[in-house]
Amino acid sequence: MQNESAEAGDIPPGNVATSILTAPPNDSSDPPRTRPRSRRMTKAKRRNLRLGLMFISPWIVGLVVFIGYPVVYSISLSFTRYSGMGAPTWVGAQNYITALTDPLVSKAASNTLFYAMIAVPLALVIALVLAIAMNQNVREVALYRTIFYAPSLIPAFAMSFIFIVFLNPQFGVFNQIMNVFNEGNVNLLGDPTGVKIAIVLITQFGAGNAALIFLAGLRNVPKTLYEAARVDGAGPLRQFFSITLPLLSPVILFNLITGVSGALQVFTEAYVITNGTGDPDAGALFYMMYLYRNAFGFAELGYASALAVLLFLVGLGLALAIFRFSRRLVNYDVEAS
Amino acid sequence: MIDRRRFLTGAVGSAAAGLGLSSCARIPEDADNVIRYWGMDDANTDKDEAVREAYLQTDAGQGVEIHIDQVPVSSEADMSHIITAVRGGTAPDLWWTGRFTSVQAASIGLLEPLDPLIERYEDVSVEEFKKQWIQFAVDEVTYDGQLYGLPTDTDARGLMYNEDVLRESGIDLDMFDPEQHVLTWDELREAARQITEVDGNGDYTRFGFAPWLHEGWAYTWGFGLGAQAYDNDTATVTLDSPEWKAVYELYADWAEEFEYSKVDVFFATYQPPNAPPSQTAMFSGRLGIQSTGPWQLQANEKYAPDLPLKYTWLPVVNDGDPTYTWSGGFALAIPSGANITKTLWDYMKFHAGFEGQSIILPPLGNVPTNLRAIEERKYNPKAEIFRQMLPDSIARPPLPVGQAIWDTLDRGKESVSIGSRTPQEAIETNQAFVEPKMDLFEGYKMPDTYGQPNEVPES
C-alpha cells in the first residue's frame, strides 16, 4: 500500500514543482514587511550577487537567446509576410485574419483539442497509477521504478515506429486481439479518428516523467495522516480519496498544466506516422504540424509565426483558466514538514 | 584545492574551446576548385559518385574536389534543410532537387538564376542553350522568365500489371498490350472486379486496382480529364472547375464499389507503411494493376526479376481518346550564397548534361531529359514505353504555390475517397485554400510553352 510507505518529511531533492506548488499562495500570517534601512547593498552582498549571477549566467543566456529572442522575433514576424529569405514585408494583422478563416487551422485545432481532451486526463491517471506502483514498500522497488520509467526513455520517433508495427493489420498485436473477438482486420492508422487514438496511446508511454513528479508528491504526504485515518477506521480507498488525492492536488495541477501545454504541441508522433502529411483525410494534422508545413513547406514563416503566437495565447489562456478553476480544488494546506 | 575564480575561468575556457571545436567540424574549404554537392538519396549515391569519377577524368576535372553529401528529408515538400543552410551560410554549391518545388524555391530567393551564367560562360544564347533539354522539364525550372536549374531525369505515369495475375483472373491480355489498345475506365473497372478476391471476413486477399492508390494523384487523372490548376491567360486559380469535380467524382465512384477502408486494410496488410521495398502487394502477387512510372523498373529488376510485370497507358474515358500522362523529375540547382565559379558551372553542365545523364539514367530506370541522351537510348530499354509518352506529357504547373496546390488536391482525394467530403466541397475547399496564396503573385504567368507538345527525338 502506497500510504504505508509514505515517509513524512522525505522531500526528494530537486522536486521544484512540488515545493513551489505546495507553498501557500497567500500566507496572511507573515509579519508586516519593514522597509529596509538602506537600499545600498553591502560589498559582500554585491559580491555574492555577482557570483550568483555568474553561476546562473549559462541559464540566463540560454533563456534570452533561445527563448526570449525567438519569442519576440516570432511576434514581430507574425505581422509580416516572410519566406525566410530576403526582407519581411509588413502586412499588419493580415496573417491573424487569414488564420481565423483558414479551414485547415480549425481542422488542425479541433484535431489537437480532441487529442488533448483524451491524452491529458489519460496520462494523469496512468502516471498516478505508475507513481503508486513505484511507491510500494517492497524490497525490489528500485527495480520496479526502473521498469515503469524505462518506456519514457524511448524517443518519441522510435516509439512511433514500434506502434506502426503493433498496429499492422496483418501481424500487429492490436489486430491479433481484435481477431479474438472475431473482428475483421482494422487499420487504425488508416482512419482519421483511429490515427488520433493511436497517437494518444503512443504518447502514454511517456507517462513515466509525470509519474516521477507524482511519486515525489506521494512521498511528501505526511504519514501521520494515514495513521490517524486508520485509527478512525478508514480503508485504503477512503484514504486514497480523502488524503492522497487532495494532498496531491498541487502536483496534479502541475502535471495538468504541463500536460495541456505538451498536448497543444503534439508533433513528433504524428509527423513520423503520417510522414509529415497529417493524413488520412487530415485526421492527424495537428496544429504544430500545420504550423510546420506553413513554415517549411509553403515558406510562409510570417503566417506560421502568427499561428505560433495564437497557440501561445491559447496555451496561456488555458493555463490561466485551469489555475482559476482549480483554486477551490487544490489543497495547499499541508506540508510534509 | 581549486578556488572559485579559477574554476569559473576554467569552465568558461572549456566551454569556449568546445564551441570552437564543434564549429570547426568537417566543412569543406570554400575554394574555387571545391564543389560542395547535396546529391541524390542514399540508395543512389553510387550514381552521383560515378558521375564525379567520370568528371575528374576529364581535362576540366583536373584538380577539382567534389564533396558529395546526402541530406535526408522526410519529403520533397520539406525545405527546412535548405532554408536553414542558406540562412546559416552553409548552403551547398550544388543541390539535387525536385523540379516541382524549384519555382517555389526560386520565388523566395532560395536559388540563383542560371541565365547570367549561361550568358557569361556559353557561346550560345540562353534560348539555344536550353534546347538541350526536353521542353516541359525546362518550363518546370523557369520562374519569371529565368532558368533556375538544369533538368536531370524525368518520368511518366502508366499502368503496371502482373500478367500472371491477369491471366489467372481470365482477363484478355491483349487489352493491356500498349501496342494494341488503350484501356478505358470501364474496361479497367471490369478487370479490377475480376482480379479482386475476398475472404470470409470480407477482407481483400487479392486486389485489382483503385484510382487513389500509388500514382493516382488528382493531377494524374486531372490531366486526362482536362483539368488545369491555373489559367495562364486570366492569371487565375481554376481548382473549382467542372473538370476537377469530375476527377473527384471518379474517386468517389470507385470508392463506392471498393471501400476505402477495406482497400486501406489490404495495403496495410500486404504492403505496410515503411515496409522494405521488396515487400509490396504487387511483388507478392496480390495486386493486379497499379499506376506507376519508370523508376519502378529498378525495384522490379532487383526484387522481382522473374515476375511478368508489364506497362501500358493510363486509362481514357472513351475508346479512341488521346493518351495522356504527366512527368516529374529532378534538377540541379545552385542555392543562394553558393560559391559560383566556372568550375561549378562546368561540373553542373556535365552532371545534368549528356555525359552525366548517360551514366545515371540506365541504372536509375527513369528517362533522360537531355535530348541527345534520349536519342542515343541512354536509359533502361524497358522504359521505352515511357519514352514514347514524353511528347504528349506535361509537367505539373510551375507555380510559386505549387506545393500548396499539391497538398490540397491530395487532401481532397483522401476526403472524397473516404467519404468525408463531396466532390463539390472538395473543389470549393481547394480553391479557397490556394486562391489567397496565389493572390500574392498577381498576374503571374507560367512559360508560354507550358502544356504544349514536346519535341522528343525517336530513339
PDB file of C-alpha atoms in Angstrom, chain A residues 64-245:
ATOM      1  CA  VAL A  64      17.424  35.075 -23.517  1.00  0.00           C
ATOM      2  CA  VAL A  65      18.996  33.657 -26.673  1.00  0.00           C
ATOM      3  CA  PHE A  66      16.957  30.528 -27.206  1.00  0.00           C
ATOM      4  CA  ILE A  67      13.582  31.540 -25.758  1.00  0.00           C
ATOM      5  CA  GLY A  68      13.345  35.296 -25.243  1.00  0.00           C
ATOM      6  CA  TYR A  69      14.725  36.336 -28.613  1.00  0.00           C
ATOM      7  CA  PRO A  70      12.779  33.752 -30.675  1.00  0.00           C
ATOM      8  CA  VAL A  71       9.537  34.683 -28.906  1.00  0.00           C
ATOM      9  CA  VAL A  72       9.991  38.389 -29.610  1.00  0.00           C
ATOM     10  CA  TYR A  73      11.180  37.669 -33.160  1.00  0.00           C
ATOM     11  CA  SER A  74       8.194  35.383 -33.815  1.00  0.00           C
ATOM     12  CA  ILE A  75       5.773  38.010 -32.603  1.00  0.00           C
ATOM     13  CA  SER A  76       7.338  40.618 -34.877  1.00  0.00           C
ATOM     14  CA  LEU A  77       7.376  38.183 -37.836  1.00  0.00           C
ATOM     15  CA  SER A  78       3.725  37.389 -37.307  1.00  0.00           C
ATOM     16  CA  PHE A  79       2.842  40.832 -38.645  1.00  0.00           C
ATOM     17  CA  THR A  80       4.819  40.312 -41.841  1.00  0.00           C
ATOM     18  CA  ARG A  81       4.899  38.244 -44.994  1.00  0.00           C
ATOM     19  CA  TYR A  82       8.214  36.459 -44.839  1.00  0.00           C
ATOM     20  CA  SER A  83       9.547  33.460 -46.718  1.00  0.00           C
ATOM     21  CA  GLY A  84      12.715  33.006 -44.710  1.00  0.00           C
ATOM     22  CA  MET A  85      14.724  34.777 -47.383  1.00  0.00           C
ATOM     23  CA  GLY A  86      15.026  38.454 -48.117  1.00  0.00           C
ATOM     24  CA  ALA A  87      13.324  41.127 -46.064  1.00  0.00           C
ATOM     25  CA  PRO A  88       9.942  40.682 -44.358  1.00  0.00           C
ATOM     26  CA  THR A  89       7.040  42.751 -45.688  1.00  0.00           C
ATOM     27  CA  TRP A  90       4.730  44.370 -43.160  1.00  0.00           C
ATOM     28  CA  VAL A  91       1.143  43.133 -43.563  1.00  0.00           C
ATOM     29  CA  GLY A  92      -0.345  44.216 -40.243  1.00  0.00           C
ATOM     30  CA  ALA A  93      -2.901  41.812 -38.820  1.00  0.00           C
ATOM     31  CA  GLN A  94      -3.471  40.052 -42.159  1.00  0.00           C
ATOM     32  CA  ASN A  95      -1.888  36.782 -41.009  1.00  0.00           C
ATOM     33  CA  TYR A  96      -4.202  36.680 -37.999  1.00  0.00           C
ATOM     34  CA  ILE A  97      -7.249  37.368 -40.154  1.00  0.00           C
ATOM     35  CA  THR A  98      -6.175  34.602 -42.543  1.00  0.00           C
ATOM     36  CA  ALA A  99      -5.666  32.203 -39.638  1.00  0.00           C
ATOM     37  CA  LEU A 100      -9.171  32.813 -38.378  1.00  0.00           C
ATOM     38  CA  THR A 101     -10.665  31.988 -41.779  1.00  0.00           C
ATOM     39  CA  ASP A 102      -8.302  29.186 -42.830  1.00  0.00           C
ATOM     40  CA  PRO A 103     -10.332  25.933 -42.750  1.00  0.00           C
ATOM     41  CA  LEU A 104      -7.206  23.923 -42.042  1.00  0.00           C
ATOM     42  CA  VAL A 105      -6.459  25.945 -38.917  1.00  0.00           C
ATOM     43  CA  SER A 106      -9.822  24.996 -37.460  1.00  0.00           C
ATOM     44  CA  LYS A 107      -9.308  21.402 -38.582  1.00  0.00           C
ATOM     45  CA  ALA A 108      -5.856  21.265 -37.010  1.00  0.00           C
ATOM     46  CA  ALA A 109      -7.110  22.983 -33.844  1.00  0.00           C
ATOM     47  CA  SER A 110     -10.011  20.555 -33.464  1.00  0.00           C
ATOM     48  CA  ASN A 111      -7.671  17.598 -34.003  1.00  0.00           C
ATOM     49  CA  THR A 112      -5.359  18.975 -31.332  1.00  0.00           C
ATOM     50  CA  LEU A 113      -8.168  19.595 -28.854  1.00  0.00           C
ATOM     51  CA  PHE A 114      -9.531  16.099 -29.492  1.00  0.00           C
ATOM     52  CA  TYR A 115      -6.092  14.733 -28.719  1.00  0.00           C
ATOM     53  CA  ALA A 116      -5.622  16.902 -25.630  1.00  0.00           C
ATOM     54  CA  MET A 117      -9.017  16.076 -24.161  1.00  0.00           C
ATOM     55  CA  ILE A 118      -8.258  12.360 -24.253  1.00  0.00           C
ATOM     56  CA  ALA A 119      -4.490  12.239 -23.854  1.00  0.00           C
ATOM     57  CA  VAL A 120      -4.099  14.597 -20.884  1.00  0.00           C
ATOM     58  CA  PRO A 121      -6.623  13.023 -18.456  1.00  0.00           C
ATOM     59  CA  LEU A 122      -5.492   9.563 -19.506  1.00  0.00           C
ATOM     60  CA  ALA A 123      -1.852  10.485 -18.936  1.00  0.00           C
ATOM     61  CA  LEU A 124      -2.680  11.813 -15.463  1.00  0.00           C
ATOM     62  CA  VAL A 125      -4.421   8.596 -14.475  1.00  0.00           C
ATOM     63  CA  ILE A 126      -1.674   6.382 -15.900  1.00  0.00           C
ATOM     64  CA  ALA A 127       1.062   8.472 -14.290  1.00  0.00           C
ATOM     65  CA  LEU A 128      -0.704   8.364 -10.924  1.00  0.00           C
ATOM     66  CA  VAL A 129      -1.133   4.594 -11.116  1.00  0.00           C
ATOM     67  CA  LEU A 130       2.535   4.236 -12.061  1.00  0.00           C
ATOM     68  CA  ALA A 131       3.568   6.503  -9.187  1.00  0.00           C
ATOM     69  CA  ILE A 132       1.545   4.467  -6.708  1.00  0.00           C
ATOM     70  CA  ALA A 133       3.148   1.308  -8.067  1.00  0.00           C
ATOM     71  CA  MET A 134       6.578   2.914  -7.759  1.00  0.00           C
ATOM     72  CA  ASN A 135       5.826   3.848  -4.159  1.00  0.00           C
ATOM     73  CA  GLN A 136       5.224   0.334  -2.860  1.00  0.00           C
ATOM     74  CA  ASN A 137       7.116  -0.705   0.211  1.00  0.00           C
ATOM     75  CA  VAL A 138       8.824  -3.748  -1.267  1.00  0.00           C
ATOM     76  CA  ARG A 139      12.467  -4.692  -1.498  1.00  0.00           C
ATOM     77  CA  GLU A 140      12.637  -4.592  -5.308  1.00  0.00           C
ATOM     78  CA  VAL A 141      11.052  -1.139  -5.553  1.00  0.00           C
ATOM     79  CA  ALA A 142      14.123   0.331  -7.297  1.00  0.00           C
ATOM     80  CA  LEU A 143      13.842  -2.312  -9.997  1.00  0.00           C
ATOM     81  CA  TYR A 144      10.118  -1.648 -10.435  1.00  0.00           C
ATOM     82  CA  ARG A 145      10.719   2.080 -10.650  1.00  0.00           C
ATOM     83  CA  THR A 146      13.274   1.495 -13.385  1.00  0.00           C
ATOM     84  CA  ILE A 147      10.942  -0.811 -15.294  1.00  0.00           C
ATOM     85  CA  PHE A 148       7.988   1.565 -15.041  1.00  0.00           C
ATOM     86  CA  TYR A 149      10.086   4.527 -16.067  1.00  0.00           C
ATOM     87  CA  ALA A 150      12.023   2.817 -18.859  1.00  0.00           C
ATOM     88  CA  PRO A 151       9.409   3.337 -21.625  1.00  0.00           C
ATOM     89  CA  SER A 152       9.711   7.088 -21.085  1.00  0.00           C
ATOM     90  CA  LEU A 153      13.318   6.852 -22.216  1.00  0.00           C
ATOM     91  CA  ILE A 154      12.337   5.619 -25.661  1.00  0.00           C
ATOM     92  CA  PRO A 155      12.375   8.563 -28.064  1.00  0.00           C
ATOM     93  CA  ALA A 156       9.005   9.534 -29.480  1.00  0.00           C
ATOM     94  CA  PHE A 157      10.009   8.784 -33.057  1.00  0.00           C
ATOM     95  CA  ALA A 158      11.226   5.286 -32.133  1.00  0.00           C
ATOM     96  CA  MET A 159       8.036   4.566 -30.215  1.00  0.00           C
ATOM     97  CA  SER A 160       6.062   5.710 -33.256  1.00  0.00           C
ATOM     98  CA  PHE A 161       7.833   3.178 -35.459  1.00  0.00           C
ATOM     99  CA  ILE A 162       7.190   0.467 -32.876  1.00  0.00           C
ATOM    100  CA  PHE A 163       3.483   1.322 -32.922  1.00  0.00           C
ATOM    101  CA  ILE A 164       3.353   1.168 -36.697  1.00  0.00           C
ATOM    102  CA  VAL A 165       4.348  -2.477 -36.307  1.00  0.00           C
ATOM    103  CA  PHE A 166       1.993  -3.062 -33.348  1.00  0.00           C
ATOM    104  CA  LEU A 167      -0.931  -1.755 -35.375  1.00  0.00           C
ATOM    105  CA  ASN A 168      -0.144  -3.624 -38.564  1.00  0.00           C
ATOM    106  CA  PRO A 169      -3.389  -5.241 -39.735  1.00  0.00           C
ATOM    107  CA  GLN A 170      -1.654  -8.486 -40.654  1.00  0.00           C
ATOM    108  CA  PHE A 171       0.700  -9.297 -37.794  1.00  0.00           C
ATOM    109  CA  GLY A 172       0.235  -6.447 -35.308  1.00  0.00           C
ATOM    110  CA  VAL A 173      -0.690  -7.204 -31.701  1.00  0.00           C
ATOM    111  CA  PHE A 174      -3.735  -4.940 -31.923  1.00  0.00           C
ATOM    112  CA  ASN A 175      -5.322  -6.946 -34.717  1.00  0.00           C
ATOM    113  CA  GLN A 176      -4.427 -10.254 -33.075  1.00  0.00           C
ATOM    114  CA  ILE A 177      -6.508  -9.107 -30.104  1.00  0.00           C
ATOM    115  CA  MET A 178      -9.304  -7.916 -32.387  1.00  0.00           C
ATOM    116  CA  ASN A 179      -9.330 -11.280 -34.107  1.00  0.00           C
ATOM    117  CA  VAL A 180     -10.038 -12.975 -30.774  1.00  0.00           C
ATOM    118  CA  PHE A 181     -13.344 -11.089 -30.822  1.00  0.00           C
ATOM    119  CA  ASN A 182     -13.907 -12.137 -34.446  1.00  0.00           C
ATOM    120  CA  GLU A 183     -13.486  -8.595 -35.679  1.00  0.00           C
ATOM    121  CA  GLY A 184     -12.087  -8.152 -39.178  1.00  0.00           C
ATOM    122  CA  ASN A 185      -8.685  -6.604 -39.694  1.00  0.00           C
ATOM    123  CA  VAL A 186      -8.610  -2.908 -38.920  1.00  0.00           C
ATOM    124  CA  ASN A 187      -6.013  -0.375 -39.976  1.00  0.00           C
ATOM    125  CA  LEU A 188      -6.201   2.116 -37.155  1.00  0.00           C
ATOM    126  CA  LEU A 189      -3.633   4.349 -38.857  1.00  0.00           C
ATOM    127  CA  GLY A 190      -5.755   4.496 -41.991  1.00  0.00           C
ATOM    128  CA  ASP A 191      -8.748   6.004 -40.241  1.00  0.00           C
ATOM    129  CA  PRO A 192      -8.901   9.755 -39.462  1.00  0.00           C
ATOM    130  CA  THR A 193     -10.136   9.150 -35.897  1.00  0.00           C
ATOM    131  CA  GLY A 194      -8.205   5.923 -35.395  1.00  0.00           C
ATOM    132  CA  VAL A 195      -4.893   7.591 -36.124  1.00  0.00           C
ATOM    133  CA  LYS A 196      -5.557  10.193 -33.412  1.00  0.00           C
ATOM    134  CA  ILE A 197      -6.406   7.453 -30.909  1.00  0.00           C
ATOM    135  CA  ALA A 198      -3.209   5.628 -31.894  1.00  0.00           C
ATOM    136  CA  ILE A 199      -1.177   8.763 -31.226  1.00  0.00           C
ATOM    137  CA  VAL A 200      -2.890   9.189 -27.857  1.00  0.00           C
ATOM    138  CA  LEU A 201      -1.800   5.647 -26.979  1.00  0.00           C
ATOM    139  CA  ILE A 202       1.775   6.209 -28.138  1.00  0.00           C
ATOM    140  CA  THR A 203       2.223   9.318 -26.029  1.00  0.00           C
ATOM    141  CA  GLN A 204       1.088   7.444 -22.899  1.00  0.00           C
ATOM    142  CA  PHE A 205       4.415   5.649 -22.899  1.00  0.00           C
ATOM    143  CA  GLY A 206       5.962   8.927 -21.814  1.00  0.00           C
ATOM    144  CA  ALA A 207       3.895   8.912 -18.593  1.00  0.00           C
ATOM    145  CA  GLY A 208       6.960   7.977 -16.542  1.00  0.00           C
ATOM    146  CA  ASN A 209       8.067  11.602 -16.316  1.00  0.00           C
ATOM    147  CA  ALA A 210       4.799  12.736 -14.796  1.00  0.00           C
ATOM    148  CA  ALA A 211       4.835   9.617 -12.616  1.00  0.00           C
ATOM    149  CA  LEU A 212       8.144  10.683 -11.064  1.00  0.00           C
ATOM    150  CA  ILE A 213       6.610  14.009 -10.084  1.00  0.00           C
ATOM    151  CA  PHE A 214       3.597  12.210  -8.655  1.00  0.00           C
ATOM    152  CA  LEU A 215       5.947   9.920  -6.767  1.00  0.00           C
ATOM    153  CA  ALA A 216       7.652  12.913  -5.203  1.00  0.00           C
ATOM    154  CA  GLY A 217       4.223  14.226  -4.264  1.00  0.00           C
ATOM    155  CA  LEU A 218       3.192  10.907  -2.725  1.00  0.00           C
ATOM    156  CA  ARG A 219       6.307  10.820  -0.589  1.00  0.00           C
ATOM    157  CA  ASN A 220       5.511  14.344   0.542  1.00  0.00           C
ATOM    158  CA  VAL A 221       2.221  13.333   2.178  1.00  0.00           C
ATOM    159  CA  PRO A 222       2.602  13.140   5.987  1.00  0.00           C
ATOM    160  CA  LYS A 223       2.491   9.577   7.222  1.00  0.00           C
ATOM    161  CA  THR A 224       0.719  10.675  10.397  1.00  0.00           C
ATOM    162  CA  LEU A 225      -2.424  11.466   8.411  1.00  0.00           C
ATOM    163  CA  TYR A 226      -2.659   7.891   7.204  1.00  0.00           C
ATOM    164  CA  GLU A 227      -2.069   6.601  10.765  1.00  0.00           C
ATOM    165  CA  ALA A 228      -4.833   8.846  12.076  1.00  0.00           C
ATOM    166  CA  ALA A 229      -7.156   7.757   9.299  1.00  0.00           C
ATOM    167  CA  ARG A 230      -6.503   4.107  10.023  1.00  0.00           C
ATOM    168  CA  VAL A 231      -7.270   4.675  13.683  1.00  0.00           C
ATOM    169  CA  ASP A 232     -10.563   6.231  12.580  1.00  0.00           C
ATOM    170  CA  GLY A 233     -11.290   3.106  10.542  1.00  0.00           C
ATOM    171  CA  ALA A 234     -10.681   4.449   7.039  1.00  0.00           C
ATOM    172  CA  GLY A 235      -9.898   1.787   4.454  1.00  0.00           C
ATOM    173  CA  PRO A 236      -7.316   2.103   1.663  1.00  0.00           C
ATOM    174  CA  LEU A 237      -9.819   3.510  -0.842  1.00  0.00           C
ATOM    175  CA  ARG A 238     -11.095   6.064   1.629  1.00  0.00           C
ATOM    176  CA  GLN A 239      -7.524   7.039   2.498  1.00  0.00           C
ATOM    177  CA  PHE A 240      -6.717   7.478  -1.166  1.00  0.00           C
ATOM    178  CA  PHE A 241      -9.680   9.724  -1.924  1.00  0.00           C
ATOM    179  CA  SER A 242      -9.625  11.649   1.344  1.00  0.00           C
ATOM    180  CA  ILE A 243      -5.899  12.036   1.952  1.00  0.00           C
ATOM    181  CA  THR A 244      -3.720  11.109  -1.007  1.00  0.00           C
ATOM    182  CA  LEU A 245      -5.709  12.742  -3.764  1.00  0.00           C
TER     183      LEU A 245
END
